[in-house]
mmCIF file of C-alpha atoms in Angstrom:
data_model
loop_
_atom_site.group_PDB
_atom_site.id
_atom_site.type_symbol
_atom_site.label_atom_id
_atom_site.label_comp_id
_atom_site.label_asym_id
_atom_site.label_seq_id
_atom_site.Cartn_x
_atom_site.Cartn_y
_atom_site.Cartn_z
ATOM 1 C CA MET T 1 -23.739 -11.607 -14.486
ATOM 2 C CA ILE T 2 -24.249 -15.370 -13.998
ATOM 3 C CA ASP T 3 -26.435 -17.082 -16.604
ATOM 4 C CA PRO T 4 -29.395 -18.911 -14.914
ATOM 5 C CA LEU T 5 -29.104 -21.705 -17.464
ATOM 6 C CA ALA T 6 -25.441 -22.130 -16.600
ATOM 7 C CA ILE T 7 -26.371 -22.293 -12.907
ATOM 8 C CA SER T 8 -28.837 -25.093 -13.523
ATOM 9 C CA GLN T 9 -26.364 -26.988 -15.670
ATOM 10 C CA THR T 10 -23.221 -26.529 -13.609
ATOM 11 C CA PRO T 11 -24.110 -26.350 -9.899
ATOM 12 C CA ASP T 12 -20.669 -27.638 -8.949
ATOM 13 C CA ARG T 13 -19.046 -24.709 -10.754
ATOM 14 C CA VAL T 14 -21.299 -22.254 -8.938
ATOM 15 C CA ASN T 15 -20.482 -23.822 -5.591
ATOM 16 C CA GLN T 16 -16.797 -23.644 -6.465
ATOM 17 C CA LEU T 17 -17.072 -19.932 -7.296
ATOM 18 C CA LEU T 18 -18.939 -19.239 -4.051
ATOM 19 C CA SER T 19 -16.332 -21.212 -2.108
ATOM 20 C CA GLU T 20 -13.502 -19.240 -3.715
ATOM 21 C CA GLU T 21 -15.282 -15.979 -2.929
ATOM 22 C CA ARG T 22 -15.684 -16.984 0.725
ATOM 23 C CA ARG T 23 -12.022 -17.974 0.863
ATOM 24 C CA ARG T 24 -10.937 -14.610 -0.575
ATOM 25 C CA ARG T 25 -13.059 -12.833 2.002
ATOM 26 C CA ARG T 26 -11.539 -14.863 4.824
ATOM 27 C CA VAL T 27 -8.032 -14.118 3.559
ATOM 28 C CA MET T 28 -8.808 -10.401 3.261
ATOM 29 C CA THR T 29 -10.373 -10.357 6.720
ATOM 30 C CA GLY T 30 -7.293 -12.056 8.128
ATOM 31 C CA ARG T 31 -4.983 -9.518 6.478
ATOM 32 C CA ILE T 32 -7.006 -6.554 7.715
ATOM 33 C CA THR T 33 -7.059 -8.038 11.221
ATOM 34 C CA ALA T 34 -3.288 -8.530 11.148
ATOM 35 C CA VAL T 35 -2.753 -4.912 10.070
ATOM 36 C CA LEU T 36 -5.070 -3.627 12.801
ATOM 37 C CA VAL T 37 -3.265 -5.727 15.418
ATOM 38 C CA LEU T 38 0.078 -4.369 14.220
ATOM 39 C CA VAL T 39 -1.248 -0.794 14.392
ATOM 40 C CA PHE T 40 -2.588 -1.371 17.915
ATOM 41 C CA ILE T 41 0.727 -2.838 19.068
ATOM 42 C CA SER T 42 2.604 0.125 17.569
ATOM 43 C CA LEU T 43 0.301 2.596 19.317
ATOM 44 C CA TRP T 44 0.769 0.724 22.595
ATOM 45 C CA VAL T 45 4.569 0.462 22.355
ATOM 46 C CA THR T 46 4.944 4.163 21.456
ATOM 47 C CA GLU T 47 2.628 5.126 24.366
ATOM 48 C CA MET T 48 0.123 6.792 22.091
ATOM 49 C CA LEU T 49 -2.521 5.058 24.209
ATOM 50 C CA ASN T 50 -1.027 6.436 27.424
ATOM 51 C CA GLY T 51 -3.747 8.968 28.189
ATOM 52 C CA ALA T 52 -2.144 10.098 31.453
ATOM 53 C CA ARG T 53 1.133 11.024 29.778
ATOM 54 C CA LEU T 54 -0.642 12.814 26.934
ATOM 55 C CA ALA T 55 -2.776 14.729 29.434
ATOM 56 C CA GLU T 56 0.374 15.855 31.249
ATOM 57 C CA GLY T 57 1.977 17.071 28.024
ATOM 58 C CA LEU T 58 -0.931 19.082 26.679
ATOM 59 C CA PRO T 59 -0.625 21.884 29.279
ATOM 60 C CA ALA T 60 3.094 22.207 28.454
ATOM 61 C CA ILE T 61 2.284 22.568 24.764
ATOM 62 C CA GLY T 62 -0.310 25.176 25.622
ATOM 63 C CA THR T 63 2.271 27.074 27.698
ATOM 64 C CA ILE T 64 4.755 27.132 24.822
ATOM 65 C CA MET T 65 2.058 28.308 22.408
ATOM 66 C CA SER T 66 1.061 31.093 24.782
ATOM 67 C CA GLU T 67 4.700 32.209 25.097
ATOM 68 C CA MET T 68 4.813 32.785 21.333
ATOM 69 C CA TRP T 69 2.352 35.663 21.608
ATOM 70 C CA PRO T 70 2.631 38.374 20.590
ATOM 71 C CA LEU T 71 4.599 37.277 17.523
ATOM 72 C CA ASP T 72 7.875 39.116 17.011
ATOM 73 C CA PHE T 73 8.467 40.176 13.394
ATOM 74 C CA SER T 74 11.141 42.736 14.285
ATOM 75 C CA ARG T 75 13.818 40.836 12.338
ATOM 76 C CA TRP T 76 11.706 40.094 9.269
ATOM 77 C CA LYS T 77 14.167 41.795 6.912
ATOM 78 C CA GLN T 78 16.876 39.368 8.022
ATOM 79 C CA TRP T 79 14.644 36.414 7.117
ATOM 80 C CA ILE T 80 14.178 37.379 3.455
ATOM 81 C CA GLY T 81 17.615 36.180 2.369
ATOM 82 C CA PRO T 82 17.410 32.806 4.189
ATOM 83 C CA LEU T 83 13.880 32.286 2.847
ATOM 84 C CA ILE T 84 15.103 32.874 -0.718
ATOM 85 C CA ASP T 85 17.971 30.474 0.005
ATOM 86 C CA THR T 86 15.443 27.855 1.106
ATOM 87 C CA VAL T 87 13.453 28.229 -2.116
ATOM 88 C CA ALA T 88 16.646 28.038 -4.192
ATOM 89 C CA MET T 89 17.790 24.980 -2.260
ATOM 90 C CA SER T 90 14.508 23.168 -2.899
ATOM 91 C CA ILE T 91 14.523 24.013 -6.621
ATOM 92 C CA ALA T 92 18.167 23.013 -7.096
ATOM 93 C CA GLY T 93 17.689 19.788 -5.125
ATOM 94 C CA THR T 94 14.615 18.860 -7.146
ATOM 95 C CA ALA T 95 16.374 19.649 -10.434
ATOM 96 C CA LEU T 96 19.324 17.476 -9.405
ATOM 97 C CA ALA T 97 16.954 14.663 -8.462
ATOM 98 C CA VAL T 98 15.064 14.767 -11.764
ATOM 99 C CA ALA T 99 18.272 14.939 -13.823
ATOM 100 C CA MET T 100 19.621 11.833 -12.096
ATOM 101 C CA SER T 101 16.283 10.014 -11.857
ATOM 102 C CA VAL T 102 15.503 9.922 -15.591
ATOM 103 C CA PRO T 103 18.510 7.751 -16.585
ATOM 104 C CA MET T 104 18.202 5.741 -13.363
ATOM 105 C CA ALA T 105 14.537 5.060 -14.136
ATOM 106 C CA ILE T 106 15.408 3.733 -17.585
ATOM 107 C CA LEU T 107 17.875 1.305 -16.004
ATOM 108 C CA ALA T 108 15.470 0.389 -13.180
ATOM 109 C CA ALA T 109 12.438 -0.378 -15.374
ATOM 110 C CA ARG T 110 12.035 -3.980 -16.545
ATOM 111 C CA ASN T 111 10.947 -3.026 -20.060
ATOM 112 C CA THR T 112 13.822 -0.602 -20.731
ATOM 113 C CA SER T 113 16.708 -1.955 -18.659
ATOM 114 C CA PRO T 114 19.416 -3.438 -20.925
ATOM 115 C CA HIS T 115 20.014 -6.456 -18.639
ATOM 116 C CA PRO T 116 18.431 -8.072 -15.542
ATOM 117 C CA ALA T 117 21.661 -7.504 -13.610
ATOM 118 C CA VAL T 118 21.577 -3.793 -14.467
ATOM 119 C CA TYR T 119 17.946 -3.704 -13.344
ATOM 120 C CA GLN T 120 18.793 -5.229 -9.959
ATOM 121 C CA VAL T 121 21.763 -2.902 -9.389
ATOM 122 C CA ALA T 122 19.702 0.178 -10.335
ATOM 123 C CA ARG T 123 16.911 -0.865 -7.966
ATOM 124 C CA LEU T 124 19.439 -1.447 -5.190
ATOM 125 C CA ILE T 125 20.887 2.038 -5.675
ATOM 126 C CA LEU T 126 17.423 3.608 -5.550
ATOM 127 C CA ASN T 127 16.552 1.650 -2.411
ATOM 128 C CA THR T 128 19.805 2.728 -0.748
ATOM 129 C CA LEU T 129 19.312 6.419 -1.524
ATOM 130 C CA ARG T 130 15.716 6.245 -0.354
ATOM 131 C CA ALA T 131 16.672 4.548 2.899
ATOM 132 C CA ILE T 132 19.106 7.241 4.108
ATOM 133 C CA PRO T 133 17.292 10.247 5.672
ATOM 134 C CA GLU T 134 17.991 13.722 4.338
ATOM 135 C CA LEU T 135 19.351 14.940 7.668
ATOM 136 C CA ILE T 136 21.906 12.123 7.803
ATOM 137 C CA MET T 137 22.987 12.936 4.260
ATOM 138 C CA GLY T 138 23.108 16.601 5.237
ATOM 139 C CA ILE T 139 25.482 15.861 8.125
ATOM 140 C CA VAL T 140 27.738 13.850 5.832
ATOM 141 C CA PHE T 141 27.836 16.520 3.128
ATOM 142 C CA VAL T 142 28.387 19.335 5.643
ATOM 143 C CA ALA T 143 31.422 17.415 6.879
ATOM 144 C CA ALA T 144 32.555 16.882 3.275
ATOM 145 C CA VAL T 145 31.986 20.275 1.624
ATOM 146 C CA GLY T 146 31.412 22.625 4.571
ATOM 147 C CA PHE T 147 28.475 24.735 5.696
ATOM 148 C CA GLY T 148 26.050 26.450 3.336
ATOM 149 C CA MET T 149 23.370 25.534 0.837
ATOM 150 C CA LEU T 150 25.506 23.121 -1.219
ATOM 151 C CA PRO T 151 25.317 20.239 1.292
ATOM 152 C CA GLY T 152 21.583 20.853 1.596
ATOM 153 C CA VAL T 153 21.106 20.649 -2.178
ATOM 154 C CA LEU T 154 23.175 17.461 -2.386
ATOM 155 C CA ALA T 155 21.295 15.845 0.495
ATOM 156 C CA LEU T 156 17.854 16.756 -0.850
ATOM 157 C CA GLY T 157 18.757 15.820 -4.398
ATOM 158 C CA LEU T 158 20.328 12.429 -3.715
ATOM 159 C CA HIS T 159 17.625 11.362 -1.257
ATOM 160 C CA SER T 160 14.962 12.439 -3.752
ATOM 161 C CA VAL T 161 16.545 10.294 -6.471
ATOM 162 C CA GLY T 162 15.606 7.220 -4.444
ATOM 163 C CA MET T 163 11.912 8.099 -4.491
ATOM 164 C CA VAL T 164 11.592 10.015 -7.765
ATOM 165 C CA GLY T 165 13.598 7.402 -9.662
ATOM 166 C CA LYS T 166 11.338 4.657 -8.290
ATOM 167 C CA PHE T 167 8.189 6.506 -9.393
ATOM 168 C CA PHE T 168 9.688 7.258 -12.812
ATOM 169 C CA ALA T 169 10.676 3.600 -13.285
ATOM 170 C CA GLU T 170 7.215 2.365 -12.352
ATOM 171 C CA ALA T 171 5.666 4.825 -14.800
ATOM 172 C CA ILE T 172 7.879 3.414 -17.567
ATOM 173 C CA GLU T 173 6.889 -0.134 -16.645
ATOM 174 C CA HIS T 174 3.205 0.791 -16.864
ATOM 175 C CA ALA T 175 3.568 2.541 -20.232
ATOM 176 C CA HIS T 176 1.186 1.214 -22.898
ATOM 177 C CA PRO T 177 3.052 -1.337 -25.057
ATOM 178 C CA GLU T 178 1.471 -0.420 -28.416
ATOM 179 C CA PRO T 179 3.445 2.833 -29.038
ATOM 180 C CA ILE T 180 6.608 1.010 -27.971
ATOM 181 C CA GLU T 181 5.918 -1.866 -30.350
ATOM 182 C CA ALA T 182 5.129 0.599 -33.148
ATOM 183 C CA ALA T 183 8.471 2.347 -32.644
ATOM 184 C CA GLN T 184 10.276 -0.994 -32.597
ATOM 185 C CA ALA T 185 8.510 -2.069 -35.806
ATOM 186 C CA THR T 186 10.018 0.911 -37.628
ATOM 187 C CA GLY T 187 13.519 -0.288 -36.774
ATOM 188 C CA ALA T 188 14.165 2.395 -34.165
ATOM 189 C CA THR T 189 17.098 2.028 -31.790
ATOM 190 C CA ARG T 190 16.569 1.379 -28.081
ATOM 191 C CA MET T 191 17.066 5.065 -27.275
ATOM 192 C CA GLN T 192 14.687 6.131 -30.059
ATOM 193 C CA VAL T 193 12.059 3.714 -28.740
ATOM 194 C CA ILE T 194 12.406 5.222 -25.270
ATOM 195 C CA THR T 195 12.340 8.777 -26.615
ATOM 196 C CA HIS T 196 9.372 8.364 -28.958
ATOM 197 C CA GLY T 197 7.484 5.410 -27.492
ATOM 198 C CA VAL T 198 7.885 5.795 -23.725
ATOM 199 C CA PHE T 199 8.599 9.406 -22.757
ATOM 200 C CA PRO T 200 5.518 10.935 -24.468
ATOM 201 C CA GLN T 201 3.346 8.618 -22.389
ATOM 202 C CA VAL T 202 5.018 9.210 -19.026
ATOM 203 C CA PHE T 203 5.835 12.926 -19.301
ATOM 204 C CA PRO T 204 2.610 14.175 -17.615
ATOM 205 C CA TYR T 205 3.205 11.750 -14.739
ATOM 206 C CA TYR T 206 6.840 12.881 -14.521
ATOM 207 C CA ALA T 207 5.654 16.487 -14.244
ATOM 208 C CA ASP T 208 3.256 15.575 -11.426
ATOM 209 C CA VAL T 209 5.920 13.700 -9.481
ATOM 210 C CA THR T 210 8.411 16.534 -9.978
ATOM 211 C CA MET T 211 5.999 19.140 -8.633
ATOM 212 C CA TYR T 212 5.038 16.998 -5.645
ATOM 213 C CA ARG T 213 8.691 16.393 -4.885
ATOM 214 C CA TRP T 214 9.442 20.098 -5.070
ATOM 215 C CA GLU T 215 6.744 20.740 -2.471
ATOM 216 C CA TYR T 216 8.268 18.059 -0.269
ATOM 217 C CA ASN T 217 11.824 19.343 -0.758
ATOM 218 C CA PHE T 218 10.794 22.874 0.164
ATOM 219 C CA ARG T 219 9.417 21.629 3.473
ATOM 220 C CA GLN T 220 12.551 19.585 4.069
ATOM 221 C CA SER T 221 14.737 22.568 3.169
ATOM 222 C CA THR T 222 13.323 24.421 6.156
ATOM 223 C CA VAL T 223 14.791 21.829 8.532
ATOM 224 C CA MET T 224 18.138 21.394 6.793
ATOM 225 C CA GLY T 225 19.354 24.354 8.848
ATOM 226 C CA MET T 226 19.563 21.936 11.782
ATOM 227 C CA VAL T 227 22.741 20.512 10.272
ATOM 228 C CA GLY T 228 24.199 23.801 9.044
ATOM 229 C CA ALA T 229 22.842 23.690 5.491
ATOM 230 C CA GLY T 230 21.529 27.268 5.601
ATOM 231 C CA GLY T 231 18.101 28.629 4.770
ATOM 232 C CA ILE T 232 15.267 29.798 6.972
ATOM 233 C CA GLY T 233 15.768 26.693 9.110
ATOM 234 C CA THR T 234 18.974 28.210 10.483
ATOM 235 C CA GLU T 235 17.021 31.221 11.742
ATOM 236 C CA LEU T 236 14.402 28.930 13.278
ATOM 237 C CA ILE T 237 16.976 26.805 15.090
ATOM 238 C CA GLY T 238 18.799 29.929 16.295
ATOM 239 C CA SER T 239 15.613 31.300 17.854
ATOM 240 C CA LEU T 240 14.786 27.940 19.439
ATOM 241 C CA ARG T 241 18.223 27.713 21.029
ATOM 242 C CA ILE T 242 17.758 30.999 22.878
ATOM 243 C CA LEU T 243 14.116 30.162 23.679
ATOM 244 C CA ASP T 244 12.867 33.223 21.815
ATOM 245 C CA TYR T 245 9.387 31.791 21.261
ATOM 246 C CA PRO T 246 7.813 34.987 19.848
ATOM 247 C CA GLN T 247 10.350 34.915 17.002
ATOM 248 C CA VAL T 248 9.908 31.142 16.648
ATOM 249 C CA GLY T 249 6.174 31.669 16.151
ATOM 250 C CA ALA T 250 6.785 34.458 13.646
ATOM 251 C CA ILE T 251 9.251 32.347 11.629
ATOM 252 C CA LEU T 252 6.835 29.404 11.638
ATOM 253 C CA LEU T 253 4.126 31.698 10.292
ATOM 254 C CA VAL T 254 6.485 32.915 7.555
ATOM 255 C CA ILE T 255 7.318 29.317 6.657
ATOM 256 C CA LEU T 256 3.617 28.466 6.541
ATOM 257 C CA GLY T 257 3.006 31.361 4.159
ATOM 258 C CA ALA T 258 5.917 30.300 1.951
ATOM 259 C CA VAL T 259 4.691 26.686 1.879
ATOM 260 C CA THR T 260 1.255 27.892 0.823
ATOM 261 C CA VAL T 261 2.756 29.943 -2.017
ATOM 262 C CA VAL T 262 4.897 27.006 -3.171
ATOM 263 C CA ASP T 263 1.901 24.656 -3.096
ATOM 264 C CA THR T 264 -0.203 27.103 -5.104
ATOM 265 C CA LEU T 265 2.546 27.580 -7.687
ATOM 266 C CA SER T 266 3.108 23.823 -7.857
ATOM 267 C CA ASN T 267 -0.581 23.182 -8.531
ATOM 268 C CA TYR T 268 -0.536 25.789 -11.309
ATOM 269 C CA LEU T 269 2.532 24.252 -12.938
ATOM 270 C CA ARG T 270 1.039 20.769 -12.602
ATOM 271 C CA ARG T 271 -2.080 21.847 -14.499
ATOM 272 C CA THR T 272 0.090 23.551 -17.122
ATOM 273 C CA PHE T 273 1.993 20.347 -17.957
ATOM 274 C CA GLN T 274 -1.062 18.100 -18.142
#
C-alpha cells in the first residue's frame, strides 16, 4: 500500500512506478497477442479452421462408430494376458525411469552437480531422451532385441528418463537451502548432504511425478503394440488391420476400464506417500 505522505513528497517516484506498470502491461499484452497469433496461424496451417473438411469427416467418424456396435467381447479371455503384459510393461518402464532419473537429477541440478560441465552434459542427455518419441525408440529396440515386452520397457523407460529426470532435477534446485546448509555445517559429505538435506524435501514430489508418469506410461504401453512390443496394443492393431470394428470397440472399452483402474490406484498411492 502506497503511503499518502510518500506520494506528496515523491511525485516523480510515483509517476515512475505508474510508467513501469504501464510498460509491463504493454509487454504482457504484446506477448499474449504474439501467442494468440501463433495459435491462429497453427490452426490455419493444420486446417483446423477448414469447416468444410471437418464437416465432411464427421459423417465418416459416425459411420465407423456405428460399425462398432454391438461390441464383440467373444475373445475377452485372450485379452487378459496382453492386458497384464501392458500393466507389467508400464510398471517396469516407470521403475527403470525412476532408477535412472535419480542419479541423473543429481547431476543435472545446479546445486548438487559436481561441476558445470557435468551439469550441461546431464541436461543435454535428458533433452535428447525427451526429444525422441517412444514409438521411434520402440522401433529401434525391436530391431535390436527382437519382439516382445522388453523393447517396450526400454523405450518407455528411457524416454521417461528425459522428463522424469528433468522434474526431479528441478525439484532438487528448488529445495529449501536451510536443511542443506545445516547438513553441510555438520561436516557431512556431498552424498550425505543430498541424502539428509535434499531427498527428505523432494521425496513427496518424486512420488507424485512417479505416479503421474506411471499413468502416462500405461497409456503409452497400449500403443507400443504398433511396433511389435506386445501388450493389449497388439490385439488392438490386429483387429484394426482386419477392420473388425466391433472387437476394436470392445478392446477400447477394456483399455478405458484399465486406465480408470490405474488412475484410481495411482491417486491412492499418491495420497499414501504425501
